[in-house]
C-alpha positions in Angstrom: -43.8 21.3 40.5 -44.0 19.3 43.8 -44.4 15.7 42.7 -43.7 14.6 46.7 -46.9 12.3 47.9 -49.2 14.5 45.9 -50.1 13.6 42.3 -49.6 16.7 39.3 -52.7 17.1 37.0 -52.1 18.9 33.7 -54.9 20.3 31.7 -53.2 20.6 28.4 -54.7 22.7 25.3 -51.9 21.9 22.9 -54.2 19.1 22.0 -56.4 21.8 20.0 -53.6 22.1 17.1 -54.3 18.3 16.2 -58.0 19.6 15.4 -56.2 21.5 12.0 -53.6 19.3 11.1 -50.7 20.3 12.9 -48.5 17.7 14.1 -47.2 18.5 17.3 -44.3 15.9 18.3 -44.0 17.7 21.5 -47.5 17.2 22.2 -47.1 13.2 21.9 -43.7 12.8 23.6 -43.5 15.4 26.2 -46.2 13.8 28.5 -45.0 10.0 28.2 -42.1 11.7 30.0 -43.9 13.1 32.7 -46.4 10.4 32.8 -43.1 8.4 34.5 -42.8 11.1 37.1 -46.4 10.9 38.0 -48.1 13.4 36.1 -51.4 13.5 35.1 -53.1 14.9 32.0 -56.6 16.1 31.1 -56.4 16.5 27.2 -59.3 18.0 25.2 -59.6 20.0 27.9 -60.3 23.8 28.9 -60.6 25.6 32.0 -64.3 26.3 32.5 -64.1 28.2 36.3 -61.4 28.4 38.6 -62.6 29.5 42.5 -61.0 28.4 45.6 -64.5 26.9 47.3 -65.8 24.6 49.0 -68.6 23.5 46.9 -68.6 21.1 43.8 -65.7 21.4 42.1 -64.7 18.5 38.9 -61.3 18.9 39.6 -59.5 20.0 43.2 -56.4 21.6 43.0 -53.7 23.1 45.7 -52.6 25.4 42.9 -53.3 26.6 39.6 -50.7 27.6 37.1 -52.1 29.5 34.3 -50.0 30.3 30.9 -51.7 33.2 29.0 -50.4 34.2 25.5 -46.9 35.6 24.8 -47.7 38.7 22.8 -49.6 41.7 24.5 -53.4 42.4 23.0 -54.0 46.0 23.9 -55.1 46.8 20.3 -58.5 48.3 20.2 -58.9 48.1 23.6 -59.7 51.9 24.5 -57.1 52.3 26.5 -55.7 55.5 26.0 -59.9 56.4 26.5 -59.3 55.8 30.2 -55.3 57.1 30.7 -53.6 54.0 30.5 -50.5 54.4 28.6 -48.4 51.6 26.8 -45.1 51.2 26.4 -43.0 50.8 23.2 -44.0 47.1 22.9 -47.8 47.5 23.4 -47.4 46.4 26.6 -49.0 48.2 29.9 -46.7 49.8 32.6 -47.2 48.8 35.9 -45.4 48.9 39.2 -45.3 46.4 41.7 -48.8 46.7 43.2 -50.1 46.0 39.2 -51.6 49.2 38.8 -50.9 51.3 35.4 -51.2 55.5 34.9 -54.3 54.8 37.1 -54.0 53.9 40.4 -57.7 52.5 40.4 -56.8 50.4 38.0 -55.0 46.9 38.4 -53.2 45.2 35.5 -52.5 41.7 35.0 -52.5 39.4 31.9 -50.1 39.0 29.0 -50.8 42.9 28.8 -47.9 43.9 31.3 -44.2 42.3 31.1 -43.3 39.1 32.6 -45.1 36.2 33.5 -48.7 36.2 35.2 
């Protein structure tokens, strides 16, 4: 993250664990450290929409950093019925263009190996 001149705003979703009684020490300590580095946090907030446009946007940003789940959720998606094969870990194998065994379908998300 670049901290030169502009600010960085983090929309933090760990706060949802507060509602179910999980003590998230990192949830309280880590933001304090980052605030000292001029980062801003939007707590108890979710991203409702993300698009590049010149219209009304409540939070303008240059970069949208998306963190997705760590496990592939490919079960019961019917991927085999459209010819998409899974590897031993349940992930979809893709090439450098994010195409799997079907070249007319592009695949991103936690269903593939690596970061999004």
